Amino acid sequence: MNLYDELAKGPVVLTFYRGDWCPFCNIQLRAYQQLLPDMEKLGGRLIAVSLQSPDNSLSHKEKEELTFHVLSDLNGRVAESYRILYEVPDYLQEAFTNFGLDLTKFNKTERWILPLTATFIIDQEGIIRRSYVIPDFMRRMEPQEIIDQLKKL
């Protein structure tokens, strides 16, 4: 899949999430799924991206019954190009590991990295018309704001 191919079909809502292990991410993606018909009526395409392995992305898509694109950003290259990639600090690595989650195994990477949760609304010319990047992983772009932004394009 290529972003420019999707942009040829309409504006793109590109959202980065931490992984299917994150309950806040799951709530966000379910909310976006519910609003997907409204996005599509406005010509919008929804793409969700995480650093988790392709197998984990596919099983997440199936488990949550998501009908939009759910993609893997191996090694965080796409997230890095949007300047939202960060190294997980040692104390959080320890906390994740204590909860049984090794991000290097889950994401099939050698680094402890995650994207900030972020959503970008990109018009058909490839211009980011709205971005929502907040370091607090519990806060996400409201679904209605996406609809309101798509109406402006």
mmCIF file of N, CA and C in Angstrom, residues 12-145:
data_model
loop_
_atom_site.group_PDB
_atom_site.id
_atom_site.type_symbol
_atom_site.label_atom_id
_atom_site.label_comp_id
_atom_site.label_asym_id
_atom_site.label_seq_id
_atom_site.Cartn_x
_atom_site.Cartn_y
_atom_site.Cartn_z
ATOM 1 N N VAL A 12 -6.824 11.479 3.370
ATOM 2 C CA VAL A 12 -6.462 10.354 4.234
ATOM 3 C C VAL A 12 -6.410 10.818 5.681
ATOM 4 N N VAL A 13 -6.998 10.010 6.540
ATOM 5 C CA VAL A 13 -6.867 10.166 7.979
ATOM 6 C C VAL A 13 -5.840 9.117 8.386
ATOM 7 N N LEU A 14 -4.661 9.578 8.766
ATOM 8 C CA LEU A 14 -3.552 8.687 9.121
ATOM 9 C C LEU A 14 -3.366 8.760 10.622
ATOM 10 N N THR A 15 -3.579 7.629 11.292
ATOM 11 C CA THR A 15 -3.466 7.623 12.744
ATOM 12 C C THR A 15 -2.424 6.609 13.189
ATOM 13 N N PHE A 16 -1.574 7.025 14.101
ATOM 14 C CA PHE A 16 -0.542 6.164 14.674
ATOM 15 C C PHE A 16 -0.990 5.747 16.066
ATOM 16 N N TYR A 17 -0.848 4.459 16.361
ATOM 17 C CA TYR A 17 -1.208 3.972 17.692
ATOM 18 C C TYR A 17 -0.114 3.058 18.214
ATOM 19 N N ARG A 18 -0.125 2.814 19.515
ATOM 20 C CA ARG A 18 0.961 2.105 20.182
ATOM 21 C C ARG A 18 0.946 0.602 19.930
ATOM 22 N N GLY A 19 -0.207 -0.011 19.872
ATOM 23 C CA GLY A 19 -0.289 -1.451 19.636
ATOM 24 C C GLY A 19 -1.558 -2.018 20.229
ATOM 25 N N ASP A 20 -1.861 -3.247 19.872
ATOM 26 C CA ASP A 20 -3.117 -3.832 20.341
ATOM 27 C C ASP A 20 -3.109 -4.143 21.835
ATOM 28 N N TRP A 21 -1.974 -4.041 22.475
ATOM 29 C CA TRP A 21 -1.856 -4.238 23.915
ATOM 30 C C TRP A 21 -2.313 -3.001 24.692
ATOM 31 N N CYS A 22 -2.540 -1.888 23.991
ATOM 32 C CA CYS A 22 -2.907 -0.615 24.620
ATOM 33 C C CYS A 22 -4.430 -0.451 24.616
ATOM 34 N N PRO A 23 -5.075 -0.474 25.781
ATOM 35 C CA PRO A 23 -6.538 -0.353 25.802
ATOM 36 C C PRO A 23 -7.043 0.971 25.242
ATOM 37 N N PHE A 24 -6.293 2.045 25.423
ATOM 38 C CA PHE A 24 -6.712 3.347 24.882
ATOM 39 C C PHE A 24 -6.700 3.322 23.353
ATOM 40 N N CYS A 25 -5.720 2.627 22.787
ATOM 41 C CA CYS A 25 -5.645 2.494 21.325
ATOM 42 C C CYS A 25 -6.841 1.704 20.801
ATOM 43 N N ASN A 26 -7.202 0.651 21.498
ATOM 44 C CA ASN A 26 -8.334 -0.162 21.062
ATOM 45 C C ASN A 26 -9.638 0.633 21.097
ATOM 46 N N ILE A 27 -9.818 1.431 22.130
ATOM 47 C CA ILE A 27 -11.014 2.279 22.214
ATOM 48 C C ILE A 27 -11.026 3.263 21.051
ATOM 49 N N GLN A 28 -9.880 3.879 20.784
ATOM 50 C CA GLN A 28 -9.777 4.836 19.678
ATOM 51 C C GLN A 28 -10.131 4.178 18.357
ATOM 52 N N LEU A 29 -9.543 3.029 18.068
ATOM 53 C CA LEU A 29 -9.775 2.391 16.776
ATOM 54 C C LEU A 29 -11.224 1.930 16.626
ATOM 55 N N ARG A 30 -11.840 1.471 17.711
ATOM 56 C CA ARG A 30 -13.261 1.093 17.643
ATOM 57 C C ARG A 30 -14.133 2.317 17.375
ATOM 58 N N ALA A 31 -13.804 3.440 18.008
ATOM 59 C CA ALA A 31 -14.567 4.676 17.777
ATOM 60 C C ALA A 31 -14.416 5.133 16.329
ATOM 61 N N TYR A 32 -13.199 5.055 15.802
ATOM 62 C CA TYR A 32 -12.981 5.438 14.413
ATOM 63 C C TYR A 32 -13.715 4.489 13.468
ATOM 64 N N GLN A 33 -13.757 3.209 13.810
ATOM 65 C CA GLN A 33 -14.480 2.223 12.993
ATOM 66 C C GLN A 33 -15.962 2.590 12.921
ATOM 67 N N GLN A 34 -16.526 3.002 14.038
ATOM 68 C CA GLN A 34 -17.950 3.368 14.054
ATOM 69 C C GLN A 34 -18.236 4.567 13.156
ATOM 70 N N LEU A 35 -17.269 5.458 13.044
ATOM 71 C CA LEU A 35 -17.456 6.653 12.229
ATOM 72 C C LEU A 35 -16.965 6.477 10.786
ATOM 73 N N LEU A 36 -16.430 5.321 10.485
ATOM 74 C CA LEU A 36 -15.871 5.086 9.151
ATOM 75 C C LEU A 36 -16.864 5.374 8.022
ATOM 76 N N PRO A 37 -18.127 4.947 8.103
ATOM 77 C CA PRO A 37 -19.058 5.278 7.008
ATOM 78 C C PRO A 37 -19.191 6.784 6.771
ATOM 79 N N ASP A 38 -19.180 7.567 7.859
ATOM 80 C CA ASP A 38 -19.263 9.028 7.705
ATOM 81 C C ASP A 38 -18.001 9.579 7.052
ATOM 82 N N MET A 39 -16.846 9.031 7.427
ATOM 83 C CA MET A 39 -15.593 9.458 6.802
ATOM 84 C C MET A 39 -15.631 9.156 5.307
ATOM 85 N N GLU A 40 -16.075 7.951 4.977
ATOM 86 C CA GLU A 40 -16.089 7.531 3.572
ATOM 87 C C GLU A 40 -17.077 8.344 2.747
ATOM 88 N N LYS A 41 -18.200 8.744 3.344
ATOM 89 C CA LYS A 41 -19.164 9.600 2.631
ATOM 90 C C LYS A 41 -18.526 10.932 2.233
ATOM 91 N N LEU A 42 -17.560 11.365 3.031
ATOM 92 C CA LEU A 42 -16.853 12.613 2.745
ATOM 93 C C LEU A 42 -15.600 12.377 1.904
ATOM 94 N N GLY A 43 -15.444 11.142 1.423
ATOM 95 C CA GLY A 43 -14.308 10.801 0.570
ATOM 96 C C GLY A 43 -13.061 10.390 1.333
ATOM 97 N N GLY A 44 -13.132 10.364 2.660
ATOM 98 C CA GLY A 44 -11.964 10.066 3.480
ATOM 99 C C GLY A 44 -11.586 8.596 3.507
ATOM 100 N N ARG A 45 -10.294 8.371 3.638
ATOM 101 C CA ARG A 45 -9.715 7.030 3.773
ATOM 102 C C ARG A 45 -9.033 6.981 5.137
ATOM 103 N N LEU A 46 -9.232 5.907 5.883
ATOM 104 C CA LEU A 46 -8.629 5.775 7.207
ATOM 105 C C LEU A 46 -7.523 4.734 7.158
ATOM 106 N N ILE A 47 -6.359 5.102 7.690
ATOM 107 C CA ILE A 47 -5.218 4.198 7.776
ATOM 108 C C ILE A 47 -4.676 4.284 9.199
ATOM 109 N N ALA A 48 -4.572 3.136 9.856
ATOM 110 C CA ALA A 48 -3.999 3.067 11.201
ATOM 111 C C ALA A 48 -2.643 2.381 11.117
ATOM 112 N N VAL A 49 -1.664 2.938 11.810
ATOM 113 C CA VAL A 49 -0.288 2.446 11.730
ATOM 114 C C VAL A 49 0.253 2.227 13.141
ATOM 115 N N SER A 50 0.909 1.086 13.333
ATOM 116 C CA SER A 50 1.613 0.824 14.594
ATOM 117 C C SER A 50 2.955 0.183 14.271
ATOM 118 N N LEU A 51 3.783 0.072 15.275
ATOM 119 C CA LEU A 51 5.081 -0.566 15.088
ATOM 120 C C LEU A 51 5.016 -2.075 15.285
ATOM 121 N N GLN A 52 3.855 -2.587 15.666
ATOM 122 C CA GLN A 52 3.760 -4.021 15.912
ATOM 123 C C GLN A 52 3.995 -4.802 14.628
ATOM 124 N N SER A 53 4.405 -6.044 14.779
ATOM 125 C CA SER A 53 4.733 -6.880 13.630
ATOM 126 C C SER A 53 3.511 -7.055 12.724
ATOM 127 N N PRO A 54 3.723 -7.385 11.450
ATOM 128 C CA PRO A 54 2.589 -7.602 10.545
ATOM 129 C C PRO A 54 1.616 -8.668 11.059
ATOM 130 N N ASP A 55 2.124 -9.744 11.648
ATOM 131 C CA ASP A 55 1.234 -10.777 12.195
ATOM 132 C C ASP A 55 0.360 -10.209 13.308
ATOM 133 N N ASN A 56 0.950 -9.411 14.182
ATOM 134 C CA ASN A 56 0.173 -8.812 15.266
ATOM 135 C C ASN A 56 -0.823 -7.796 14.726
ATOM 136 N N SER A 57 -0.456 -7.054 13.688
ATOM 137 C CA SER A 57 -1.387 -6.091 13.087
ATOM 138 C C SER A 57 -2.572 -6.813 12.458
ATOM 139 N N LEU A 58 -2.297 -7.897 11.756
ATOM 140 C CA LEU A 58 -3.378 -8.653 11.116
ATOM 141 C C LEU A 58 -4.313 -9.253 12.154
ATOM 142 N N SER A 59 -3.759 -9.856 13.197
ATOM 143 C CA SER A 59 -4.627 -10.461 14.212
ATOM 144 C C SER A 59 -5.424 -9.381 14.948
ATOM 145 N N HIS A 60 -4.822 -8.204 15.145
ATOM 146 C CA HIS A 60 -5.533 -7.093 15.779
ATOM 147 C C HIS A 60 -6.706 -6.648 14.904
ATOM 148 N N LYS A 61 -6.465 -6.521 13.615
ATOM 149 C CA LYS A 61 -7.519 -6.104 12.683
ATOM 150 C C LYS A 61 -8.678 -7.095 12.701
ATOM 151 N N GLU A 62 -8.333 -8.383 12.700
ATOM 152 C CA GLU A 62 -9.368 -9.417 12.712
ATOM 153 C C GLU A 62 -10.120 -9.447 14.037
ATOM 154 N N LYS A 63 -9.376 -9.369 15.141
ATOM 155 C CA LYS A 63 -9.982 -9.439 16.478
ATOM 156 C C LYS A 63 -10.948 -8.284 16.711
ATOM 157 N N GLU A 64 -10.566 -7.098 16.287
ATOM 158 C CA GLU A 64 -11.401 -5.903 16.496
ATOM 159 C C GLU A 64 -12.405 -5.683 15.360
ATOM 160 N N GLU A 65 -12.345 -6.532 14.329
ATOM 161 C CA GLU A 65 -13.239 -6.430 13.163
ATOM 162 C C GLU A 65 -13.139 -5.043 12.517
ATOM 163 N N LEU A 66 -11.913 -4.617 12.287
ATOM 164 C CA LEU A 66 -11.665 -3.319 11.671
ATOM 165 C C LEU A 66 -11.684 -3.476 10.152
ATOM 166 N N THR A 67 -12.373 -2.584 9.475
ATOM 167 C CA THR A 67 -12.497 -2.699 8.020
ATOM 168 C C THR A 67 -11.629 -1.694 7.269
ATOM 169 N N PHE A 68 -10.849 -0.905 7.989
ATOM 170 C CA PHE A 68 -9.920 0.020 7.348
ATOM 171 C C PHE A 68 -8.522 -0.592 7.369
ATOM 172 N N HIS A 69 -7.585 0.071 6.703
ATOM 173 C CA HIS A 69 -6.207 -0.434 6.643
ATOM 174 C C HIS A 69 -5.550 -0.331 8.014
ATOM 175 N N VAL A 70 -4.951 -1.441 8.453
ATOM 176 C CA VAL A 70 -4.171 -1.484 9.692
ATOM 177 C C VAL A 70 -2.790 -1.977 9.280
ATOM 178 N N LEU A 71 -1.806 -1.083 9.353
ATOM 179 C CA LEU A 71 -0.498 -1.366 8.796
ATOM 180 C C LEU A 71 0.593 -1.409 9.855
ATOM 181 N N SER A 72 1.670 -2.100 9.510
ATOM 182 C CA SER A 72 2.846 -2.197 10.370
ATOM 183 C C SER A 72 3.935 -1.266 9.842
ATOM 184 N N ASP A 73 4.509 -0.528 10.751
ATOM 185 C CA ASP A 73 5.625 0.367 10.450
ATOM 186 C C ASP A 73 6.881 -0.265 11.048
ATOM 187 N N LEU A 74 7.466 -1.183 10.301
ATOM 188 C CA LEU A 74 8.615 -1.907 10.811
ATOM 189 C C LEU A 74 9.767 -0.964 11.118
ATOM 190 N N ASN A 75 10.299 -1.089 12.303
ATOM 191 C CA ASN A 75 11.412 -0.271 12.788
ATOM 192 C C ASN A 75 11.078 1.220 12.909
ATOM 193 N N GLY A 76 9.809 1.566 12.788
ATOM 194 C CA GLY A 76 9.395 2.943 13.032
ATOM 195 C C GLY A 76 9.812 3.957 11.991
ATOM 196 N N ARG A 77 10.082 3.530 10.790
ATOM 197 C CA ARG A 77 10.560 4.468 9.763
ATOM 198 C C ARG A 77 9.532 5.526 9.386
ATOM 199 N N VAL A 78 8.272 5.100 9.274
ATOM 200 C CA VAL A 78 7.230 6.072 8.920
ATOM 201 C C VAL A 78 7.004 7.031 10.090
ATOM 202 N N ALA A 79 6.884 6.480 11.301
ATOM 203 C CA ALA A 79 6.705 7.333 12.482
ATOM 204 C C ALA A 79 7.859 8.320 12.615
ATOM 205 N N GLU A 80 9.055 7.855 12.334
ATOM 206 C CA GLU A 80 10.218 8.745 12.411
ATOM 207 C C GLU A 80 10.119 9.867 11.382
ATOM 208 N N SER A 81 9.603 9.562 10.193
ATOM 209 C CA SER A 81 9.485 10.604 9.168
ATOM 210 C C SER A 81 8.450 11.664 9.559
ATOM 211 N N TYR A 82 7.483 11.281 10.409
ATOM 212 C CA TYR A 82 6.500 12.242 10.919
ATOM 213 C C TYR A 82 6.959 12.875 12.235
ATOM 214 N N ARG A 83 8.162 12.501 12.677
ATOM 215 C CA ARG A 83 8.785 13.037 13.891
ATOM 216 C C ARG A 83 7.994 12.739 15.156
ATOM 217 N N ILE A 84 7.441 11.524 15.219
ATOM 218 C CA ILE A 84 6.670 11.135 16.399
ATOM 219 C C ILE A 84 7.222 9.868 17.054
ATOM 220 N N LEU A 85 8.379 9.426 16.619
ATOM 221 C CA LEU A 85 8.988 8.216 17.168
ATOM 222 C C LEU A 85 9.845 8.571 18.374
ATOM 223 N N TYR A 86 9.769 7.743 19.412
ATOM 224 C CA TYR A 86 10.629 7.982 20.570
ATOM 225 C C TYR A 86 11.148 6.668 21.136
ATOM 226 N N GLU A 87 12.267 6.778 21.824
ATOM 227 C CA GLU A 87 12.872 5.648 22.524
ATOM 228 C C GLU A 87 12.179 5.518 23.880
ATOM 229 N N VAL A 88 11.751 4.313 24.198
ATOM 230 C CA VAL A 88 11.101 4.069 25.484
ATOM 231 C C VAL A 88 12.174 4.104 26.575
ATOM 232 N N PRO A 89 11.999 4.954 27.597
ATOM 233 C CA PRO A 89 13.015 5.044 28.656
ATOM 234 C C PRO A 89 13.157 3.723 29.430
ATOM 235 N N ASP A 90 14.320 3.542 30.039
ATOM 236 C CA ASP A 90 14.630 2.306 30.763
ATOM 237 C C ASP A 90 13.577 1.952 31.802
ATOM 238 N N TYR A 91 13.128 2.940 32.579
ATOM 239 C CA TYR A 91 12.165 2.631 33.636
ATOM 240 C C TYR A 91 10.840 2.116 33.056
ATOM 241 N N LEU A 92 10.449 2.600 31.874
ATOM 242 C CA LEU A 92 9.234 2.086 31.236
ATOM 243 C C LEU A 92 9.471 0.716 30.603
ATOM 244 N N GLN A 93 10.669 0.507 30.085
ATOM 245 C CA GLN A 93 10.999 -0.826 29.567
ATOM 246 C C GLN A 93 10.832 -1.852 30.678
ATOM 247 N N GLU A 94 11.323 -1.519 31.859
ATOM 248 C CA GLU A 94 11.208 -2.422 33.010
ATOM 249 C C GLU A 94 9.738 -2.656 33.367
ATOM 250 N N ALA A 95 8.947 -1.586 33.357
ATOM 251 C CA ALA A 95 7.521 -1.713 33.678
ATOM 252 C C ALA A 95 6.807 -2.588 32.652
ATOM 253 N N PHE A 96 7.061 -2.361 31.379
ATOM 254 C CA PHE A 96 6.460 -3.198 30.331
ATOM 255 C C PHE A 96 6.846 -4.660 30.528
ATOM 256 N N THR A 97 8.114 -4.891 30.765
ATOM 257 C CA THR A 97 8.612 -6.258 30.942
ATOM 258 C C THR A 97 7.954 -6.916 32.149
ATOM 259 N N ASN A 98 7.767 -6.155 33.238
ATOM 260 C CA ASN A 98 7.103 -6.699 34.427
ATOM 261 C C ASN A 98 5.661 -7.100 34.149
ATOM 262 N N PHE A 99 5.041 -6.443 33.172
ATOM 263 C CA PHE A 99 3.679 -6.799 32.775
ATOM 264 C C PHE A 99 3.658 -7.856 31.666
ATOM 265 N N GLY A 100 4.836 -8.370 31.323
ATOM 266 C CA GLY A 100 4.915 -9.445 30.338
ATOM 267 C C GLY A 100 4.960 -8.982 28.894
ATOM 268 N N LEU A 101 5.272 -7.727 28.660
ATOM 269 C CA LEU A 101 5.322 -7.209 27.291
ATOM 270 C C LEU A 101 6.732 -6.758 26.951
ATOM 271 N N ASP A 102 7.354 -7.472 26.051
ATOM 272 C CA ASP A 102 8.666 -7.089 25.526
ATOM 273 C C ASP A 102 8.427 -6.508 24.139
ATOM 274 N N LEU A 103 8.518 -5.197 24.021
ATOM 275 C CA LEU A 103 8.218 -4.538 22.747
ATOM 276 C C LEU A 103 9.151 -4.968 21.625
ATOM 277 N N THR A 104 10.381 -5.349 21.952
ATOM 278 C CA THR A 104 11.295 -5.781 20.894
ATOM 279 C C THR A 104 10.787 -7.072 20.254
ATOM 280 N N LYS A 105 10.216 -7.949 21.045
ATOM 281 C CA LYS A 105 9.651 -9.197 20.492
ATOM 282 C C LYS A 105 8.317 -8.929 19.802
ATOM 283 N N PHE A 106 7.464 -8.147 20.456
ATOM 284 C CA PHE A 106 6.132 -7.876 19.923
ATOM 285 C C PHE A 106 6.209 -7.135 18.591
ATOM 286 N N ASN A 107 7.143 -6.191 18.513
ATOM 287 C CA ASN A 107 7.290 -5.389 17.296
ATOM 288 C C ASN A 107 8.323 -5.948 16.328
ATOM 289 N N LYS A 108 9.003 -7.004 16.747
ATOM 290 C CA LYS A 108 10.070 -7.606 15.940
ATOM 291 C C LYS A 108 11.110 -6.565 15.517
ATOM 292 N N THR A 109 11.653 -5.912 16.522
ATOM 293 C CA THR A 109 12.687 -4.900 16.309
ATOM 294 C C THR A 109 13.735 -5.042 17.406
ATOM 295 N N GLU A 110 14.859 -4.442 17.206
ATOM 296 C CA GLU A 110 15.925 -4.512 18.200
ATOM 297 C C GLU A 110 15.859 -3.362 19.205
ATOM 298 N N ARG A 111 15.029 -2.367 18.929
ATOM 299 C CA ARG A 111 14.971 -1.168 19.770
ATOM 300 C C ARG A 111 13.640 -1.086 20.505
ATOM 301 N N TRP A 112 13.683 -0.501 21.670
ATOM 302 C CA TRP A 112 12.477 -0.193 22.428
ATOM 303 C C TRP A 112 11.983 1.171 21.951
ATOM 304 N N ILE A 113 11.095 1.149 20.973
ATOM 305 C CA ILE A 113 10.583 2.379 20.381
ATOM 306 C C ILE A 113 9.062 2.318 20.291
ATOM 307 N N LEU A 114 8.457 3.480 20.309
ATOM 308 C CA LEU A 114 7.015 3.618 20.123
ATOM 309 C C LEU A 114 6.738 4.927 19.394
ATOM 310 N N PRO A 115 5.591 4.994 18.719
ATOM 311 C CA PRO A 115 5.182 6.293 18.177
ATOM 312 C C PRO A 115 4.348 7.027 19.224
ATOM 313 N N LEU A 116 4.405 8.342 19.210
ATOM 314 C CA LEU A 116 3.409 9.089 19.950
ATOM 315 C C LEU A 116 2.068 8.785 19.299
ATOM 316 N N THR A 117 1.012 8.778 20.066
ATOM 317 C CA THR A 117 -0.295 8.618 19.441
ATOM 318 C C THR A 117 -0.595 9.921 18.701
ATOM 319 N N ALA A 118 -0.864 9.798 17.427
ATOM 320 C CA ALA A 118 -1.011 10.985 16.589
ATOM 321 C C ALA A 118 -1.976 10.692 15.447
ATOM 322 N N THR A 119 -2.668 11.732 15.009
ATOM 323 C CA THR A 119 -3.554 11.620 13.856
ATOM 324 C C THR A 119 -3.302 12.813 12.941
ATOM 325 N N PHE A 120 -3.187 12.515 11.659
ATOM 326 C CA PHE A 120 -2.960 13.535 10.638
ATOM 327 C C PHE A 120 -4.067 13.433 9.598
ATOM 328 N N ILE A 121 -4.617 14.566 9.219
ATOM 329 C CA ILE A 121 -5.585 14.603 8.124
ATOM 330 C C ILE A 121 -4.858 15.236 6.944
ATOM 331 N N ILE A 122 -4.745 14.448 5.883
ATOM 332 C CA ILE A 122 -3.930 14.826 4.728
ATOM 333 C C ILE A 122 -4.849 15.002 3.521
ATOM 334 N N ASP A 123 -4.763 16.151 2.863
ATOM 335 C CA ASP A 123 -5.621 16.372 1.700
ATOM 336 C C ASP A 123 -5.054 15.647 0.471
ATOM 337 N N GLN A 124 -5.789 15.687 -0.612
ATOM 338 C CA GLN A 124 -5.413 14.929 -1.809
ATOM 339 C C GLN A 124 -4.122 15.417 -2.448
ATOM 340 N N GLU A 125 -3.681 16.613 -2.116
ATOM 341 C CA GLU A 125 -2.401 17.106 -2.628
ATOM 342 C C GLU A 125 -1.234 16.674 -1.747
ATOM 343 N N GLY A 126 -1.544 15.963 -0.658
ATOM 344 C CA GLY A 126 -0.492 15.490 0.240
ATOM 345 C C GLY A 126 -0.129 16.484 1.323
ATOM 346 N N ILE A 127 -0.956 17.503 1.508
ATOM 347 C CA ILE A 127 -0.695 18.517 2.530
ATOM 348 C C ILE A 127 -1.420 18.127 3.816
ATOM 349 N N ILE A 128 -0.696 18.143 4.928
ATOM 350 C CA ILE A 128 -1.307 17.861 6.223
ATOM 351 C C ILE A 128 -2.133 19.085 6.612
ATOM 352 N N ARG A 129 -3.440 18.905 6.679
ATOM 353 C CA ARG A 129 -4.351 20.008 6.979
ATOM 354 C C ARG A 129 -4.685 20.093 8.465
ATOM 355 N N ARG A 130 -4.517 19.005 9.177
ATOM 356 C CA ARG A 130 -4.764 19.006 10.625
ATOM 357 C C ARG A 130 -3.903 17.916 11.235
ATOM 358 N N SER A 131 -3.279 18.233 12.343
ATOM 359 C CA SER A 131 -2.518 17.215 13.071
ATOM 360 C C SER A 131 -2.896 17.269 14.542
ATOM 361 N N TYR A 132 -2.866 16.117 15.147
ATOM 362 C CA TYR A 132 -3.144 16.009 16.572
ATOM 363 C C TYR A 132 -2.061 15.113 17.145
ATOM 364 N N VAL A 133 -1.085 15.739 17.779
ATOM 365 C CA VAL A 133 0.040 15.014 18.357
ATOM 366 C C VAL A 133 0.173 15.480 19.796
ATOM 367 N N ILE A 134 -0.166 14.601 20.718
ATOM 368 C CA ILE A 134 -0.120 14.926 22.136
ATOM 369 C C ILE A 134 0.660 13.812 22.829
ATOM 370 N N PRO A 135 1.680 14.146 23.616
ATOM 371 C CA PRO A 135 2.457 13.094 24.281
ATOM 372 C C PRO A 135 1.649 12.217 25.244
ATOM 373 N N ASP A 136 0.524 12.704 25.738
ATOM 374 C CA ASP A 136 -0.315 11.931 26.655
ATOM 375 C C ASP A 136 -1.071 10.866 25.857
ATOM 376 N N PHE A 137 -0.650 9.603 26.003
ATOM 377 C CA PHE A 137 -1.233 8.523 25.199
ATOM 378 C C PHE A 137 -2.709 8.273 25.510
ATOM 379 N N MET A 138 -3.235 8.895 26.554
ATOM 380 C CA MET A 138 -4.646 8.706 26.879
ATOM 381 C C MET A 138 -5.549 9.677 26.120
ATOM 382 N N ARG A 139 -4.952 10.640 25.431
ATOM 383 C CA ARG A 139 -5.741 11.627 24.685
ATOM 384 C C ARG A 139 -5.586 11.378 23.189
ATOM 385 N N ARG A 140 -6.698 11.420 22.471
ATOM 386 C CA ARG A 140 -6.717 11.171 21.022
ATOM 387 C C ARG A 140 -7.602 12.197 20.336
ATOM 388 N N MET A 141 -7.426 12.324 19.026
ATOM 389 C CA MET A 141 -8.303 13.210 18.261
ATOM 390 C C MET A 141 -9.721 12.652 18.338
ATOM 391 N N GLU A 142 -10.646 13.515 18.676
ATOM 392 C CA GLU A 142 -12.042 13.099 18.768
ATOM 393 C C GLU A 142 -12.564 12.726 17.384
ATOM 394 N N PRO A 143 -13.328 11.647 17.301
ATOM 395 C CA PRO A 143 -13.869 11.231 15.998
ATOM 396 C C PRO A 143 -14.654 12.343 15.290
ATOM 397 N N GLN A 144 -15.448 13.103 16.035
ATOM 398 C CA GLN A 144 -16.228 14.169 15.400
ATOM 399 C C GLN A 144 -15.334 15.246 14.813
ATOM 400 N N GLU A 145 -14.175 15.483 15.427
ATOM 401 C CA GLU A 145 -13.244 16.468 14.869
ATOM 402 C C GLU A 145 -12.739 16.012 13.501
#
